[in-house]
Short mmCIF file of C-alpha atoms in Angstrom, two decimals:
data_model
loop_
_atom_site.label_atom_id
_atom_site.label_comp_id
_atom_site.label_asym_id
_atom_site.label_seq_id
_atom_site.Cartn_x
_atom_site.Cartn_y
_atom_site.Cartn_z
CA UNK A 1007 -2.28 31.49 2.93
CA UNK A 1008 -1.94 28.65 0.50
CA UNK A 1009 -4.69 26.22 -0.24
CA UNK A 1010 -3.68 23.18 1.70
CA UNK A 1011 -3.95 20.99 -1.30
CA UNK A 1012 -3.61 17.38 -0.49
CA UNK A 1013 -3.65 15.55 -3.77
CA UNK A 1014 -3.71 11.85 -4.21
CA UNK A 1015 -2.26 10.26 -7.28
CA UNK A 1016 -4.04 7.17 -8.57
CA UNK A 1017 -2.95 5.32 -11.65
CA UNK A 1018 -6.40 4.56 -12.95
CA UNK A 1019 -7.52 8.13 -12.68
CA UNK A 1020 -4.69 9.31 -14.83
CA UNK A 1021 -2.95 12.53 -14.10
CA UNK A 1022 -4.49 14.40 -11.21
CA UNK A 1023 -3.86 18.08 -11.73
CA UNK A 1024 -5.70 21.31 -11.24
CA UNK A 1025 -8.00 21.63 -14.22
CA UNK A 1026 -7.26 24.58 -16.38
CA UNK A 1027 -3.52 24.55 -16.00
CA UNK A 1028 -1.44 24.20 -19.12
CA UNK A 1029 -0.12 20.79 -20.08
CA UNK A 1030 3.20 19.27 -19.10
CA UNK A 1031 6.10 21.65 -19.44
CA UNK A 1032 8.61 18.94 -20.06
CA UNK A 1033 8.32 16.91 -23.22
CA UNK A 1034 9.87 13.54 -23.72
CA UNK A 1035 12.73 12.99 -26.15
CA UNK A 1036 11.24 12.34 -29.56
CA UNK A 1037 14.37 11.12 -31.25
CA UNK A 1038 15.62 7.70 -30.47
CA UNK A 1039 18.21 8.14 -27.76
CA UNK A 1040 21.76 7.17 -28.47
CA UNK A 1041 22.93 3.90 -27.06
CA UNK A 1042 26.01 5.31 -25.52
CA UNK A 1043 27.29 2.20 -23.89
CA UNK A 1044 26.62 -0.54 -26.39
CA UNK A 1045 29.66 -1.68 -28.31
CA UNK A 1046 28.99 -4.56 -30.60
CA UNK A 1047 31.62 -7.16 -30.96
CA UNK A 1048 33.65 -5.98 -28.01
CA UNK A 1049 34.73 -8.64 -25.60
CA UNK A 1050 33.22 -6.61 -22.74
CA UNK A 1051 29.73 -6.04 -24.01
CA UNK A 1052 28.42 -3.16 -21.92
CA UNK A 1053 24.74 -2.50 -22.11
CA UNK A 1054 22.88 0.49 -20.76
CA UNK A 1055 21.76 -1.03 -17.51
CA UNK A 1056 20.66 0.68 -14.37
CA UNK A 1057 22.76 0.09 -11.33
CA UNK A 1058 21.71 -0.15 -7.72
CA UNK A 1059 23.14 3.03 -6.26
CA UNK A 1060 24.02 2.77 -2.57
CA UNK A 1061 22.55 5.30 -0.15
CA UNK A 1062 24.88 8.27 0.48
CA UNK A 1063 25.76 6.87 3.93
CA UNK A 1064 26.63 3.45 5.40
CA UNK A 1065 23.72 1.10 6.05
CA UNK A 1066 24.03 1.52 9.81
CA UNK A 1067 24.33 5.30 9.71
CA UNK A 1068 20.66 6.01 10.35
CA UNK A 1069 20.55 3.96 13.56
CA UNK A 1070 18.73 3.98 15.90
CA UNK A 1071 15.99 5.73 13.92
CA UNK A 1072 16.13 3.40 10.96
CA UNK A 1073 17.94 0.17 11.68
CA UNK A 1074 20.75 -1.39 9.68
CA UNK A 1075 18.55 -4.45 9.26
CA UNK A 1076 15.91 -2.29 7.59
CA UNK A 1077 18.47 -0.79 5.22
CA UNK A 1078 19.88 -4.23 4.45
CA UNK A 1079 16.49 -5.56 3.44
CA UNK A 1080 14.93 -2.41 2.07
CA UNK A 1081 17.89 -1.38 -0.06
CA UNK A 1082 19.67 -4.70 -0.36
CA UNK A 1083 16.60 -6.74 -1.33
CA UNK A 1084 13.56 -4.66 -2.26
CA UNK A 1085 15.32 -1.83 -4.09
CA UNK A 1086 17.81 -4.22 -5.65
CA UNK A 1087 15.00 -6.40 -6.98
CA UNK A 1088 13.26 -3.44 -8.61
CA UNK A 1089 16.47 -2.46 -10.40
CA UNK A 1090 17.30 -6.01 -11.50
CA UNK A 1091 13.80 -6.69 -12.73
CA UNK A 1092 13.68 -3.39 -14.58
CA UNK A 1093 16.91 -4.21 -16.37
CA UNK A 1094 15.50 -7.58 -17.40
CA UNK A 1095 12.36 -5.94 -18.70
CA UNK A 1096 14.01 -3.27 -20.81
CA UNK A 1097 16.93 -5.19 -22.27
CA UNK A 1098 16.74 -5.18 -26.03
CA UNK A 1099 13.85 -2.72 -26.09
CA UNK A 1100 13.89 0.88 -27.20
CA UNK A 1101 13.75 1.93 -23.58
CA UNK A 1102 17.41 1.03 -23.19
CA UNK A 1103 19.37 4.23 -23.02
CA UNK A 1104 16.52 6.35 -21.73
CA UNK A 1105 17.02 7.96 -18.36
CA UNK A 1106 15.19 6.37 -15.48
CA UNK A 1107 13.02 9.44 -15.10
CA UNK A 1108 11.98 9.26 -18.74
CA UNK A 1109 11.15 5.57 -18.45
CA UNK A 1110 8.96 6.35 -15.46
CA UNK A 1111 7.02 9.03 -17.32
CA UNK A 1112 6.69 7.00 -20.53
CA UNK A 1113 5.52 3.87 -18.75
CA UNK A 1114 3.01 5.76 -16.63
CA UNK A 1115 1.14 6.11 -19.88
CA UNK A 1116 -1.50 8.50 -18.50
CA UNK A 1117 -2.46 6.04 -15.80
CA UNK A 1118 -2.74 2.98 -18.03
CA UNK A 1119 0.46 1.57 -16.58
CA UNK A 1120 2.85 -0.29 -18.83
CA UNK A 1121 4.47 -3.44 -17.39
CA UNK A 1122 7.79 -1.81 -16.49
CA UNK A 1123 6.28 1.19 -14.69
CA UNK A 1124 6.27 -0.49 -11.31
CA UNK A 1125 9.95 -1.44 -11.37
CA UNK A 1126 11.09 1.81 -12.95
CA UNK A 1127 9.15 4.04 -10.62
CA UNK A 1128 10.13 2.08 -7.54
CA UNK A 1129 13.79 2.17 -8.60
CA UNK A 1130 13.53 5.95 -8.97
CA UNK A 1131 11.51 6.40 -5.78
CA UNK A 1132 13.98 4.51 -3.66
CA UNK A 1133 17.03 6.41 -4.95
CA UNK A 1134 15.12 9.56 -4.13
CA UNK A 1135 14.14 8.25 -0.70
CA UNK A 1136 17.68 7.36 0.45
CA UNK A 1137 18.84 10.78 -0.65
CA UNK A 1138 16.00 12.41 1.27
CA UNK A 1139 17.55 11.24 4.52
CA UNK A 1140 20.86 11.71 6.28
CA UNK A 1141 22.44 10.74 9.59
CA UNK A 1142 21.69 13.45 12.10
CA UNK A 1143 18.84 14.69 9.96
CA UNK A 1144 15.63 16.38 11.00
CA UNK A 1145 15.33 19.86 12.39
CA UNK A 1146 14.09 22.69 10.25
CA UNK A 1147 14.94 23.93 6.79
CA UNK A 1148 16.29 27.42 6.30
CA UNK A 1149 16.63 30.12 3.71
CA UNK A 1150 14.53 30.14 0.62
CA UNK A 1151 13.04 26.72 1.25
CA UNK A 1152 11.75 27.76 4.65
CA UNK A 1153 10.38 31.00 3.19
CA UNK A 1154 8.50 29.07 0.54
CA UNK A 1155 7.16 26.57 3.08
CA UNK A 1156 5.91 29.38 5.26
CA UNK A 1157 4.34 31.11 2.30
CA UNK A 1158 2.58 28.04 0.96
CA UNK A 1159 1.61 26.28 4.19
CA UNK A 1160 1.33 29.12 6.66
CA UNK A 1161 4.09 27.82 8.88
CA UNK A 1162 6.64 25.03 9.07
CA UNK A 1163 4.54 23.27 11.70
CA UNK A 1164 1.51 23.34 9.46
CA UNK A 1165 3.53 21.84 6.65
CA UNK A 1166 4.73 19.08 8.97
CA UNK A 1167 1.14 18.35 10.02
CA UNK A 1168 0.00 18.10 6.45
CA UNK A 1169 2.93 15.95 5.37
CA UNK A 1170 2.49 13.62 8.33
CA UNK A 1171 -1.23 13.37 7.67
CA UNK A 1172 -0.69 12.51 4.02
CA UNK A 1173 1.82 9.82 4.97
CA UNK A 1174 -0.48 8.38 7.63
CA UNK A 1175 -3.61 8.33 5.47
CA UNK A 1176 -2.18 6.81 2.32
CA UNK A 1177 -4.12 3.54 2.54
CA UNK A 1178 -2.06 0.48 1.83
CA UNK A 1179 1.25 0.96 0.10
CA UNK A 1180 2.55 4.24 -1.23
CA UNK A 1181 4.48 7.43 -0.65
CA UNK A 1182 4.00 10.96 0.63
CA UNK A 1183 5.76 13.88 -1.05
CA UNK A 1184 6.66 17.49 -0.82
CA UNK A 1185 6.67 18.69 -4.38
CA UNK A 1186 7.14 21.91 -6.31
CA UNK A 1187 4.71 22.87 -8.94
CA UNK A 1188 5.56 25.50 -11.49
CA UNK A 1189 2.94 26.77 -13.86
CA UNK A 1190 2.54 30.02 -15.75
CA UNK A 1191 0.29 31.32 -13.02
CA UNK A 1192 1.99 30.10 -9.94
CA UNK A 1193 4.99 28.46 -8.39
CA UNK A 1194 4.28 26.67 -5.17
CA UNK A 1195 4.93 23.80 -2.85
CA UNK A 1196 2.37 21.09 -2.28
CA UNK A 1197 1.99 17.95 -0.25
CA UNK A 1198 0.92 14.97 -2.34
CA UNK A 1199 0.41 11.32 -1.57
CA UNK A 1200 0.56 8.46 -4.03
CA UNK A 1201 -0.37 4.81 -4.29
CA UNK A 1202 2.10 1.95 -4.73
CA UNK A 1203 4.79 3.13 -7.16
CA UNK A 1204 3.21 6.30 -8.46
CA UNK A 1205 5.19 9.50 -7.98
CA UNK A 1206 4.66 13.20 -8.76
CA UNK A 1207 6.94 13.13 -11.81
CA UNK A 1208 4.00 11.73 -13.71
CA UNK A 1209 1.89 14.77 -12.86
CA UNK A 1210 4.62 17.17 -13.82
CA UNK A 1211 5.65 18.15 -10.33
CA UNK A 1212 9.23 18.45 -9.18
CA UNK A 1213 9.56 16.10 -6.21
CA UNK A 1214 11.52 17.60 -3.32
CA UNK A 1215 11.08 15.14 -0.46
CA UNK A 1216 9.54 11.74 0.02
CA UNK A 1217 8.75 9.20 2.69
CA UNK A 1218 8.17 5.55 1.82
CA UNK A 1219 5.06 4.26 3.60
CA UNK A 1220 5.04 0.74 2.21
CA UNK A 1221 5.05 -1.49 5.26
CA UNK A 1222 8.47 -2.91 4.36
CA UNK A 1223 9.91 0.56 4.99
CA UNK A 1224 9.05 0.53 8.69
CA UNK A 1225 7.80 -2.86 9.80
CA UNK A 1226 11.04 -4.23 11.27
CA UNK A 1227 11.53 -1.06 13.34
CA UNK A 1228 8.01 0.09 14.07
CA UNK A 1229 5.69 -2.80 13.20
CA UNK A 1230 2.18 -1.36 12.80
CA UNK A 1231 3.11 2.02 14.27
CA UNK A 1232 3.31 4.00 11.06
CA UNK A 1233 2.68 7.38 12.78
CA UNK A 1234 5.73 6.82 15.02
CA UNK A 1235 7.84 6.02 11.95
CA UNK A 1236 6.62 9.18 10.24
CA UNK A 1237 7.43 11.35 13.29
CA UNK A 1238 10.88 9.81 13.58
CA UNK A 1239 11.48 10.45 9.90
CA UNK A 1240 10.56 14.12 10.27
CA UNK A 1241 12.43 14.68 13.52
CA UNK A 1242 15.58 12.65 12.97
CA UNK A 1243 16.10 11.72 9.34
CA UNK A 1244 15.03 14.33 6.81
CA UNK A 1245 17.91 15.92 4.90
CA UNK A 1246 16.79 19.51 4.41
CA UNK A 1247 20.01 20.14 2.48
CA UNK A 1248 18.91 17.64 -0.11
CA UNK A 1249 15.45 19.19 -0.27
CA UNK A 1250 16.90 22.69 -0.69
CA UNK A 1251 19.24 21.54 -3.42
CA UNK A 1252 16.34 19.94 -5.25
CA UNK A 1253 14.30 23.12 -4.96
CA UNK A 1254 17.15 25.08 -6.55
CA UNK A 1255 17.31 22.66 -9.45
CA UNK A 1256 13.56 22.73 -9.79
CA UNK A 1257 13.45 26.48 -10.00
CA UNK A 1258 16.11 26.48 -12.69
CA UNK A 1259 14.23 23.82 -14.63
CA UNK A 1260 10.95 25.63 -14.21
CA UNK A 1261 12.42 28.84 -15.58
CA UNK A 1262 13.28 27.08 -18.85
CA UNK B 810 -13.64 -22.35 21.05
CA UNK B 811 -16.40 -19.80 21.08
CA UNK B 812 -16.25 -16.66 19.09
CA UNK B 813 -17.24 -13.44 20.67
CA UNK B 814 -19.92 -12.16 18.41
CA UNK B 815 -18.67 -9.95 15.66
CA UNK B 816 -21.38 -7.41 16.25
CA UNK B 817 -21.73 -6.05 19.71
CA UNK B 818 -24.74 -3.84 19.38
CA UNK B 819 -25.16 -0.80 21.50
CA UNK B 820 -28.69 0.22 21.07
CA UNK B 821 -29.73 3.79 21.42
CA UNK B 822 -33.36 4.48 22.05
CA UNK B 823 -35.46 4.39 18.97
CA UNK B 824 -38.08 7.07 19.18
CA UNK B 825 -40.85 7.64 16.73
CA UNK B 826 -42.91 10.75 16.81
CA UNK B 827 -46.27 9.07 16.54
CA UNK B 828 -48.41 12.13 16.29
CA UNK B 829 -46.08 14.44 14.45
CA UNK B 830 -45.82 14.75 10.75
CA UNK B 831 -42.06 14.82 10.97
CA UNK B 832 -40.55 11.47 11.82
CA UNK B 833 -37.69 11.76 14.27
CA UNK B 834 -35.67 8.70 14.90
CA UNK B 835 -32.38 7.99 16.50
CA UNK B 836 -31.29 4.89 14.67
CA UNK B 837 -29.47 2.21 16.53
CA UNK B 838 -25.74 2.41 15.95
CA UNK B 839 -24.02 -0.92 15.95
CA UNK B 840 -20.40 -1.05 16.98
CA UNK B 841 -18.03 -3.85 16.14
CA UNK B 842 -15.46 -5.58 18.25
CA UNK B 843 -12.46 -7.82 17.75
CA UNK B 844 -13.42 -11.49 17.40
CA UNK B 845 -11.33 -13.95 19.38
CA UNK B 846 -9.01 -16.22 17.45
CA UNK B 847 -10.11 -19.85 17.62
CA UNK B 848 -6.50 -20.85 18.46
CA UNK B 849 -3.47 -19.51 20.30
CA UNK B 850 -1.17 -17.01 18.61
CA UNK B 851 1.63 -19.56 18.44
CA UNK B 852 -0.53 -22.41 17.19
CA UNK B 853 0.20 -21.82 13.50
CA UNK B 854 3.97 -22.04 13.85
CA UNK B 855 6.20 -22.55 12.03
CA UNK B 856 4.10 -21.51 9.05
CA UNK B 857 3.15 -18.20 10.62
CA UNK B 858 4.94 -16.97 13.70
CA UNK B 859 3.18 -16.19 16.95
CA UNK B 860 4.66 -12.71 16.87
CA UNK B 861 3.00 -11.99 13.55
CA UNK B 862 -0.33 -13.49 14.62
CA UNK B 863 -0.43 -11.37 17.75
CA UNK B 864 0.44 -8.12 15.99
CA UNK B 865 -1.85 -8.92 13.11
CA UNK B 866 -4.82 -9.65 15.35
CA UNK B 867 -4.33 -7.27 18.29
CA UNK B 868 -2.95 -4.30 16.38
CA UNK B 869 -3.85 -4.35 12.72
CA UNK B 870 -7.32 -5.94 12.91
CA UNK B 871 -8.18 -3.99 16.06
CA UNK B 872 -7.19 -0.72 14.38
CA UNK B 873 -9.46 -1.44 11.42
CA UNK B 874 -12.32 -2.06 13.84
CA UNK B 875 -11.61 1.06 15.88
CA UNK B 876 -11.49 3.22 12.77
CA UNK B 877 -14.50 1.48 11.26
CA UNK B 878 -16.57 2.24 14.35
CA UNK B 879 -15.36 5.84 14.31
CA UNK B 880 -16.23 6.27 10.64
CA UNK B 881 -19.66 4.72 11.15
CA UNK B 882 -20.37 7.09 14.00
CA UNK B 883 -19.34 10.04 11.89
CA UNK B 884 -21.51 8.68 9.06
CA UNK B 885 -24.44 8.33 11.42
CA UNK B 886 -24.11 11.97 12.47
CA UNK B 887 -23.69 13.17 8.91
CA UNK B 888 -26.79 11.27 7.78
CA UNK B 889 -28.83 12.73 10.60
CA UNK B 890 -27.68 16.22 9.70
CA UNK B 891 -28.22 15.62 6.02
CA UNK B 892 -24.58 16.46 5.41
CA UNK B 893 -24.09 14.74 2.07
CA UNK B 894 -20.62 16.08 1.56
CA UNK B 895 -19.39 14.36 4.70
CA UNK B 896 -21.33 11.22 3.83
CA UNK B 897 -19.48 11.05 0.52
CA UNK B 898 -16.15 11.87 2.09
CA UNK B 899 -16.44 9.04 4.59
CA UNK B 900 -16.94 6.32 1.98
CA UNK B 901 -13.27 5.54 1.49
CA UNK B 902 -12.62 5.25 5.23
CA UNK B 903 -15.61 2.95 5.57
CA UNK B 904 -14.55 0.78 2.66
CA UNK B 905 -11.01 0.59 3.91
CA UNK B 906 -11.64 -0.04 7.58
CA UNK B 907 -14.87 -1.99 7.19
CA UNK B 908 -13.21 -4.05 4.49
CA UNK B 909 -10.27 -4.64 6.82
CA UNK B 910 -12.64 -5.94 9.46
CA UNK B 911 -14.54 -8.17 7.05
CA UNK B 912 -11.44 -9.60 5.44
CA UNK B 913 -9.54 -10.34 8.61
CA UNK B 914 -12.57 -11.92 10.26
CA UNK B 915 -12.68 -14.39 7.38
CA UNK B 916 -8.90 -14.84 7.41
CA UNK B 917 -8.74 -16.05 11.02
CA UNK B 918 -11.24 -18.76 10.13
CA UNK B 919 -9.30 -19.68 7.00
CA UNK B 920 -6.43 -20.77 9.23
CA UNK B 921 -6.18 -23.66 11.67
CA UNK B 922 -3.42 -25.39 13.61
CA UNK B 923 -2.19 -28.58 11.97
CA UNK B 924 -3.46 -30.69 14.84
CA UNK B 925 -6.93 -29.29 14.20
CA UNK B 926 -6.98 -30.02 10.52
CA UNK B 927 -4.92 -27.16 9.19
CA UNK B 928 -3.50 -28.14 5.82
CA UNK B 929 -5.77 -31.13 5.32
CA UNK B 930 -7.04 -31.12 1.73
CA UNK B 931 -10.71 -30.39 1.15
CA UNK B 932 -13.04 -33.34 1.02
CA UNK B 933 -16.58 -33.55 -0.21
CA UNK B 934 -18.06 -31.36 -2.89
CA UNK B 935 -15.44 -28.60 -2.69
CA UNK B 936 -12.60 -31.08 -3.20
CA UNK B 937 -14.40 -32.52 -6.18
CA UNK B 938 -15.17 -29.16 -7.75
CA UNK B 939 -11.53 -28.05 -7.33
CA UNK B 940 -10.30 -31.16 -9.14
CA UNK B 941 -12.87 -30.63 -11.88
CA UNK B 942 -12.16 -26.92 -12.41
CA UNK B 943 -8.42 -26.82 -11.82
CA UNK B 944 -7.25 -30.36 -12.41
CA UNK B 945 -5.89 -30.78 -8.91
CA UNK B 946 -5.47 -29.03 -5.60
CA UNK B 947 -1.77 -28.46 -6.40
CA UNK B 948 -2.72 -26.70 -9.59
CA UNK B 949 -5.17 -24.47 -7.74
CA UNK B 950 -2.57 -23.60 -5.13
CA UNK B 951 -0.03 -22.78 -7.81
CA UNK B 952 -2.44 -20.38 -9.48
CA UNK B 953 -3.43 -18.70 -6.24
CA UNK B 954 0.21 -18.30 -5.25
CA UNK B 955 1.12 -16.85 -8.63
CA UNK B 956 -1.63 -14.26 -8.32
CA UNK B 957 -0.69 -13.52 -4.73
CA UNK B 958 2.97 -13.06 -5.55
CA UNK B 959 2.24 -10.80 -8.50
CA UNK B 960 -0.04 -8.45 -6.61
CA UNK B 961 1.58 -5.00 -6.48
CA UNK B 962 1.45 -3.24 -3.18
CA UNK B 963 -1.09 -4.37 -0.61
CA UNK B 964 -4.10 -6.61 -1.04
CA UNK B 965 -5.61 -10.06 -0.87
CA UNK B 966 -5.82 -13.13 -3.05
CA UNK B 967 -9.07 -15.04 -2.91
CA UNK B 968 -10.64 -18.33 -3.82
CA UNK B 969 -14.25 -17.41 -4.32
CA UNK B 970 -17.51 -18.89 -5.45
CA UNK B 971 -19.42 -17.08 -8.14
CA UNK B 972 -22.95 -17.91 -7.06
CA UNK B 973 -24.48 -16.78 -10.30
CA UNK B 974 -22.15 -18.60 -12.66
CA UNK B 975 -21.80 -21.45 -10.18
CA UNK B 976 -18.06 -21.70 -10.46
CA UNK B 977 -14.92 -21.17 -8.47
CA UNK B 978 -12.83 -18.12 -9.20
CA UNK B 979 -9.43 -16.83 -8.19
CA UNK B 980 -9.42 -13.09 -7.66
CA UNK B 981 -7.27 -10.42 -6.12
CA UNK B 982 -8.40 -7.26 -4.41
CA UNK B 983 -6.36 -4.18 -3.59
CA UNK B 984 -5.86 -2.81 -0.11
CA UNK B 985 -8.82 -3.92 2.04
CA UNK B 986 -11.39 -4.15 -0.71
CA UNK B 987 -13.65 -7.10 0.10
CA UNK B 988 -14.12 -9.75 -2.60
CA UNK B 989 -17.63 -8.53 -3.30
CA UNK B 990 -16.13 -5.38 -4.86
CA UNK B 991 -14.96 -7.59 -7.72
CA UNK B 992 -18.46 -8.94 -8.33
CA UNK B 993 -21.71 -8.83 -6.38
CA UNK B 994 -22.20 -12.59 -6.70
CA UNK B 995 -18.78 -13.51 -5.36
CA UNK B 996 -18.57 -15.28 -2.01
CA UNK B 997 -15.18 -15.65 -0.36
CA UNK B 998 -14.21 -19.21 0.52
CA UNK B 999 -10.60 -18.53 1.28
CA UNK B 1000 -8.55 -15.34 1.44
CA UNK B 1001 -4.82 -14.90 1.87
CA UNK B 1002 -3.60 -11.58 3.19
CA UNK B 1003 -0.60 -10.45 1.15
CA UNK B 1004 -0.11 -7.13 2.88
CA UNK B 1005 3.48 -7.04 4.06
CA UNK B 1006 2.35 -6.95 7.69
CA UNK B 1007 1.00 -10.49 7.21
CA UNK B 1008 4.45 -11.95 6.69
CA UNK B 1009 7.28 -9.44 6.86
CA UNK B 1010 8.74 -10.15 10.29
CA UNK B 1011 9.19 -13.78 9.34
CA UNK B 1012 9.59 -13.92 5.56
CA UNK B 1013 10.84 -10.38 4.86
CA UNK B 1014 10.67 -9.61 1.16
CA UNK B 1015 10.19 -13.25 0.15
CA UNK B 1016 6.42 -13.27 -0.23
CA UNK B 1017 6.50 -16.49 -2.31
CA UNK B 1018 7.88 -18.41 0.69
CA UNK B 1019 5.00 -17.17 2.85
CA UNK B 1020 2.55 -18.25 0.17
CA UNK B 1021 4.18 -21.66 -0.06
CA UNK B 1022 4.06 -22.26 3.66
CA UNK B 1023 0.62 -20.91 4.53
CA UNK B 1024 -1.07 -23.89 2.90
CA UNK B 1025 0.15 -26.03 5.79
CA UNK B 1026 -2.31 -24.21 8.04
CA UNK B 1027 -5.17 -23.48 5.66
CA UNK B 1028 -8.49 -24.56 7.14
CA UNK B 1029 -10.27 -26.25 4.25
CA UNK B 1030 -13.11 -27.31 6.57
CA UNK B 1031 -14.26 -23.70 6.77
CA UNK B 1032 -14.01 -23.18 3.02
CA UNK B 1033 -15.92 -26.42 2.39
CA UNK B 1034 -18.61 -25.37 4.81
CA UNK B 1035 -19.14 -22.05 3.09
CA UNK B 1036 -19.09 -23.70 -0.33
CA UNK B 1037 -21.70 -26.26 0.60
CA UNK B 1038 -23.96 -23.67 2.15
CA UNK B 1039 -23.69 -21.20 -0.72
CA UNK B 1040 -23.97 -23.68 -3.54
CA UNK B 1041 -27.01 -25.43 -2.12
#
């Protein structure tokens, strides 16, 4: 029976990890990354800018569980603004050319957030969020993912309870996550919640699933009823295929 | 427009063991209830929609009060049992929900329909002190709006009085932290809720538009009253 660890990530407290575990497994690139897309003097000057990726389904595809209007504002305005503002912030800096994930980790700066953290992390979080859902989603995972959930939470239902509780009790704005943690001692799944833009990348977890609990994510459809939104997300929207695929990648990464 | 009192006390019997060496007392546990708005839900339109006002008051504020009462009751039990671990664990729920109750109670009084003085600039000593400290009311509003727009996530932007330094301050607090968490001598004169629930149905992601429009229904009479009382 796993410890039902419900960690909260706060920027000012720095990285919240189990004490005693070894440090981050993944190190940041030390050499200056190549500016692959910058061609000086060309008439089409292409800079390494992040683009607003559309969700992997049409904006009305999650109806009636998540309305088209929500997608139009949430993706079309909020997410778009994070990406645009990030691009403005990093243009001409040495961050240009870094992957989004690397910018997130660098700008987290052990909890002493750098100015572009918010936009970078929110850009990353929202990509991850859209891909965590699918039309006709919900149900239960299967295979290895289900085995791991049962091992680390006792049962799928207990995982759902813990995930829903984390999402419901993240005060204010934030996210709830299912994440994979690989250390020398142990490889396990955990439920984590985070404030504002913080995500488990900064604590060296592999995120597998997320739900956005900023009010803008659910207010048009559910108003104050966050628990109803969370239940709908679990029952009708979660893409367990995406979660399984991420687990596979995480295990490969962790083995390195 | 009478307020229902903010504190509706339910008194449990207070018993003192007069002749025993061990003092047993069941302390009175006060429960809180939702104050009435001093105006109709639709009275602040078009600055703030009636739909938002109703949800904000009847759902959000009520939920803070319900959860605040629940946390206080649990705290009461934990104190009686000497269960320090639970006492410590409850602090965040108390700060969050109690803060939510405090902040929203002030907020409803910070707003007034236009026909009842909403939007009218402050007169008297507060008006004078604003001009002295900030140059003009417009300048103050600009600064407050800039702070409010820049706040990441959920929180409040405040115009406060620092009683010790005897000056006006603009501050922000995260989530439902009351202004006093930024300084024990700070008294809130005016708070603007910048949680998304305060504006989303009407203004969507455009928080700056909400901040621009709310000044049309800001009740400076309340802020002036608090200022005069606290700076006496």
